[in-house]
Tab-separated table of C-alpha atoms in Angstrom:
chain	number	residue	atom	x	y	z
A	1	UNK	CA	98.831	100.631	65.374
A	2	UNK	CA	100.545	100.014	68.728
A	3	UNK	CA	103.489	97.470	69.403
A	4	UNK	CA	103.028	94.713	71.712
A	5	UNK	CA	105.420	96.220	74.360
A	6	UNK	CA	103.243	99.566	73.989
A	7	UNK	CA	100.098	97.422	74.825
A	8	UNK	CA	102.157	96.012	77.847
A	9	UNK	CA	103.271	99.162	79.322
A	10	UNK	CA	99.611	100.351	78.988
A	11	UNK	CA	98.152	97.342	81.051
A	12	UNK	CA	96.378	96.193	77.878
A	13	UNK	CA	96.102	92.682	76.637
A	14	UNK	CA	99.310	91.878	74.572
A	15	UNK	CA	101.272	89.038	72.907
A	16	UNK	CA	103.818	88.085	75.484
A	17	UNK	CA	104.635	84.634	73.912
A	18	UNK	CA	105.038	85.041	70.142
A	19	UNK	CA	106.160	88.967	69.582
A	20	UNK	CA	110.002	89.082	68.266
A	21	UNK	CA	110.799	92.196	70.019
A	22	UNK	CA	109.654	91.016	73.610
A	23	UNK	CA	111.059	87.321	73.000
A	24	UNK	CA	114.501	89.457	72.223
A	25	UNK	CA	114.202	91.610	75.201
A	26	UNK	CA	113.657	88.611	77.516
A	27	UNK	CA	116.526	86.505	76.156
A	28	UNK	CA	118.904	89.351	76.523
A	29	UNK	CA	117.611	89.780	80.309
A	30	UNK	CA	117.655	86.004	81.078
A	31	UNK	CA	121.497	85.974	79.499
A	32	UNK	CA	122.227	88.910	81.713
A	33	UNK	CA	120.834	87.085	84.785
A	34	UNK	CA	122.634	84.115	83.973
A	35	UNK	CA	125.886	86.084	83.926
A	36	UNK	CA	125.346	87.471	87.059
A	37	UNK	CA	124.061	84.255	88.887
A	38	UNK	CA	127.307	82.838	87.809
A	39	UNK	CA	129.670	85.270	88.957
A	40	UNK	CA	131.635	84.308	92.218
A	41	UNK	CA	130.102	85.724	95.371
A	42	UNK	CA	132.022	89.059	96.225
A	43	UNK	CA	132.910	89.609	92.613
A	44	UNK	CA	133.239	93.473	91.815
A	45	UNK	CA	131.846	92.777	88.649
A	46	UNK	CA	128.387	91.650	90.135
A	47	UNK	CA	127.307	95.362	90.240
A	48	UNK	CA	127.783	96.124	86.847
A	49	UNK	CA	126.082	92.986	85.736
A	50	UNK	CA	123.163	93.725	88.249
A	51	UNK	CA	123.142	97.312	86.968
A	52	UNK	CA	122.940	96.176	83.120
A	53	UNK	CA	119.915	93.876	84.282
A	54	UNK	CA	118.128	96.765	85.724
A	55	UNK	CA	119.302	99.364	83.398
A	56	UNK	CA	119.933	102.027	85.875
A	57	UNK	CA	122.815	102.901	88.533
A	58	UNK	CA	122.145	100.690	91.735
A	59	UNK	CA	120.933	102.683	94.854
A	60	UNK	CA	122.987	102.961	97.821
A	61	UNK	CA	123.082	99.709	99.958
A	62	UNK	CA	121.075	97.556	97.449
A	63	UNK	CA	122.111	93.918	98.043
A	64	UNK	CA	120.835	91.164	95.876
A	65	UNK	CA	121.807	87.440	96.141
A	66	UNK	CA	122.081	84.980	93.468
A	67	UNK	CA	120.439	83.451	91.804
A	68	UNK	CA	118.000	86.289	90.923
A	69	UNK	CA	115.464	86.216	88.069
A	70	UNK	CA	113.917	89.227	85.961
A	71	UNK	CA	111.648	88.806	82.771
A	72	UNK	CA	112.791	92.519	81.634
A	73	UNK	CA	114.930	93.857	84.586
A	74	UNK	CA	114.252	97.642	83.474
A	75	UNK	CA	110.804	97.324	84.763
A	76	UNK	CA	111.655	96.750	88.282
A	77	UNK	CA	113.129	99.500	90.776
A	78	UNK	CA	114.694	99.154	94.269
A	79	UNK	CA	114.792	101.638	97.049
A	80	UNK	CA	117.816	102.022	98.924
A	81	UNK	CA	119.020	99.853	101.588
A	82	UNK	CA	117.031	96.776	100.184
A	83	UNK	CA	117.791	93.340	100.512
A	84	UNK	CA	116.998	90.376	98.103
A	85	UNK	CA	117.715	86.797	99.428
A	86	UNK	CA	118.483	83.894	96.981
A	87	UNK	CA	116.158	82.206	94.499
A	88	UNK	CA	113.696	85.584	93.776
A	89	UNK	CA	111.821	85.933	90.674
A	90	UNK	CA	110.559	89.187	89.289
A	91	UNK	CA	108.392	89.051	86.575
A	92	UNK	CA	108.138	92.413	85.355
A	93	UNK	CA	106.016	92.894	82.602
A	94	UNK	CA	104.477	95.980	84.253
A	95	UNK	CA	106.523	97.991	86.732
A	96	UNK	CA	107.531	96.508	89.910
A	97	UNK	CA	108.571	99.169	92.506
A	98	UNK	CA	110.331	98.050	95.690
A	99	UNK	CA	110.763	100.920	98.275
A	100	UNK	CA	113.829	101.704	100.665
A	101	UNK	CA	114.919	99.178	103.262
A	102	UNK	CA	112.895	96.228	102.278
A	103	UNK	CA	113.995	92.799	103.227
A	104	UNK	CA	112.921	89.977	100.798
A	105	UNK	CA	113.112	86.452	101.889
A	106	UNK	CA	114.355	83.720	99.890
A	107	UNK	CA	112.517	82.300	96.802
A	108	UNK	CA	109.781	85.032	96.768
A	109	UNK	CA	108.153	86.026	93.527
A	110	UNK	CA	106.827	89.251	92.143
A	111	UNK	CA	104.105	88.336	89.324
A	112	UNK	CA	102.763	91.110	87.213
A	113	UNK	CA	101.126	89.014	84.782
A	114	UNK	CA	97.643	87.359	84.550
A	115	UNK	CA	96.078	85.527	81.552
A	116	UNK	CA	92.703	85.024	79.928
A	117	UNK	CA	90.514	82.528	81.652
A	118	UNK	CA	89.413	80.936	78.406
A	119	UNK	CA	92.190	78.778	76.708
A	120	UNK	CA	91.476	80.113	73.485
A	121	UNK	CA	92.893	83.316	74.056
A	122	UNK	CA	95.637	81.975	76.562
A	123	UNK	CA	96.565	79.834	73.679
A	124	UNK	CA	97.323	83.070	71.278
A	125	UNK	CA	100.010	83.858	74.194
A	126	UNK	CA	98.181	86.970	75.422
A	127	UNK	CA	98.666	88.404	78.911
A	128	UNK	CA	98.139	91.588	80.691
A	129	UNK	CA	100.609	93.004	83.266
A	130	UNK	CA	99.474	94.982	85.939
A	131	UNK	CA	102.219	96.964	88.530
A	132	UNK	CA	103.145	95.924	91.985
A	133	UNK	CA	104.106	98.651	94.442
A	134	UNK	CA	105.821	97.783	97.970
A	135	UNK	CA	106.378	100.469	100.348
A	136	UNK	CA	109.225	101.157	102.277
A	137	UNK	CA	110.412	99.211	105.171
A	138	UNK	CA	108.680	95.842	104.462
A	139	UNK	CA	109.616	92.468	105.174
A	140	UNK	CA	108.745	89.497	103.019
A	141	UNK	CA	109.269	85.929	104.684
A	142	UNK	CA	110.565	83.035	102.588
A	143	UNK	CA	108.242	81.884	99.527
A	144	UNK	CA	105.859	84.916	99.583
A	145	UNK	CA	103.855	85.513	96.440
A	146	UNK	CA	102.658	88.808	95.166
A	147	UNK	CA	100.151	88.639	92.483
A	148	UNK	CA	99.153	90.984	89.892
A	149	UNK	CA	98.331	94.821	90.481
A	150	UNK	CA	99.070	94.747	94.364
A	151	UNK	CA	99.856	97.503	96.384
A	152	UNK	CA	101.614	96.838	99.737
A	153	UNK	CA	101.842	99.712	102.080
A	154	UNK	CA	104.996	101.109	104.366
A	155	UNK	CA	106.268	98.629	107.210
A	156	UNK	CA	104.200	95.682	106.330
A	157	UNK	CA	105.139	92.488	107.115
A	158	UNK	CA	104.352	89.283	104.889
A	159	UNK	CA	104.517	85.977	106.544
A	160	UNK	CA	106.150	83.244	105.038
A	161	UNK	CA	104.617	81.120	102.257
A	162	UNK	CA	101.678	83.764	102.127
A	163	UNK	CA	99.895	84.820	98.690
A	164	UNK	CA	99.127	88.464	98.428
A	165	UNK	CA	96.228	89.123	96.142
A	166	UNK	CA	94.884	92.286	97.260
A	167	UNK	CA	96.268	95.533	98.567
A	168	UNK	CA	97.621	95.958	102.166
A	169	UNK	CA	97.417	99.006	104.006
A	170	UNK	CA	100.599	100.530	106.013
A	171	UNK	CA	102.032	98.425	109.190
A	172	UNK	CA	100.133	95.323	108.221
A	173	UNK	CA	100.992	91.937	109.435
A	174	UNK	CA	99.468	89.488	106.700
A	175	UNK	CA	99.567	85.814	106.739
A	176	UNK	CA	97.951	83.147	104.523
A	177	UNK	CA	96.697	81.950	101.169
A	178	UNK	CA	95.338	84.535	100.157
A	179	UNK	CA	97.107	86.687	102.686
A	180	UNK	CA	94.626	88.493	105.133
A	181	UNK	CA	95.784	91.223	107.735
A	182	UNK	CA	95.929	89.951	111.302
A	183	UNK	CA	96.943	93.002	112.925
A	184	UNK	CA	98.245	96.383	112.489
A	185	UNK	CA	101.801	96.792	113.712
A	186	UNK	CA	102.102	99.659	115.995
A	187	UNK	CA	105.479	101.863	115.334
């Protein structure tokens, strides 16, 4: 029989709300985020704390401003030279892959979780996590939300306040709710 964590990793329905292992891991990550978010700006300990959250060595030039929030941390990977502004949230039940040189504006959210439409299933704590993939050299304006299972191509610009519900091709300027491609950016 599969654990809830194994089901989560495979993109199957899993018990996100009542499984003791997942609750324990999320609590540990929440505490690590709290520690990071309450350190003085410029503290040399911030890189160590962020490395603990992500469970890996940090790529060159990664800059993440506090506060930042992760559900698991270890399911999010950042490329070199990426900048994450204040107040961002990474709901990383599934893998969130952020390319190199990505600029993420304040208060952006990356949501891998989806829930059943029927409340009887939601009340059981079920959810499914689908990966988010972001190409290199993207720019997210403030308050952008990226939904489960979305792939955003390289060189995209997502306008502030947009909600990305579908994949975006390389070099797209996407705007709105839901985000739609307004033009292709000539490089």
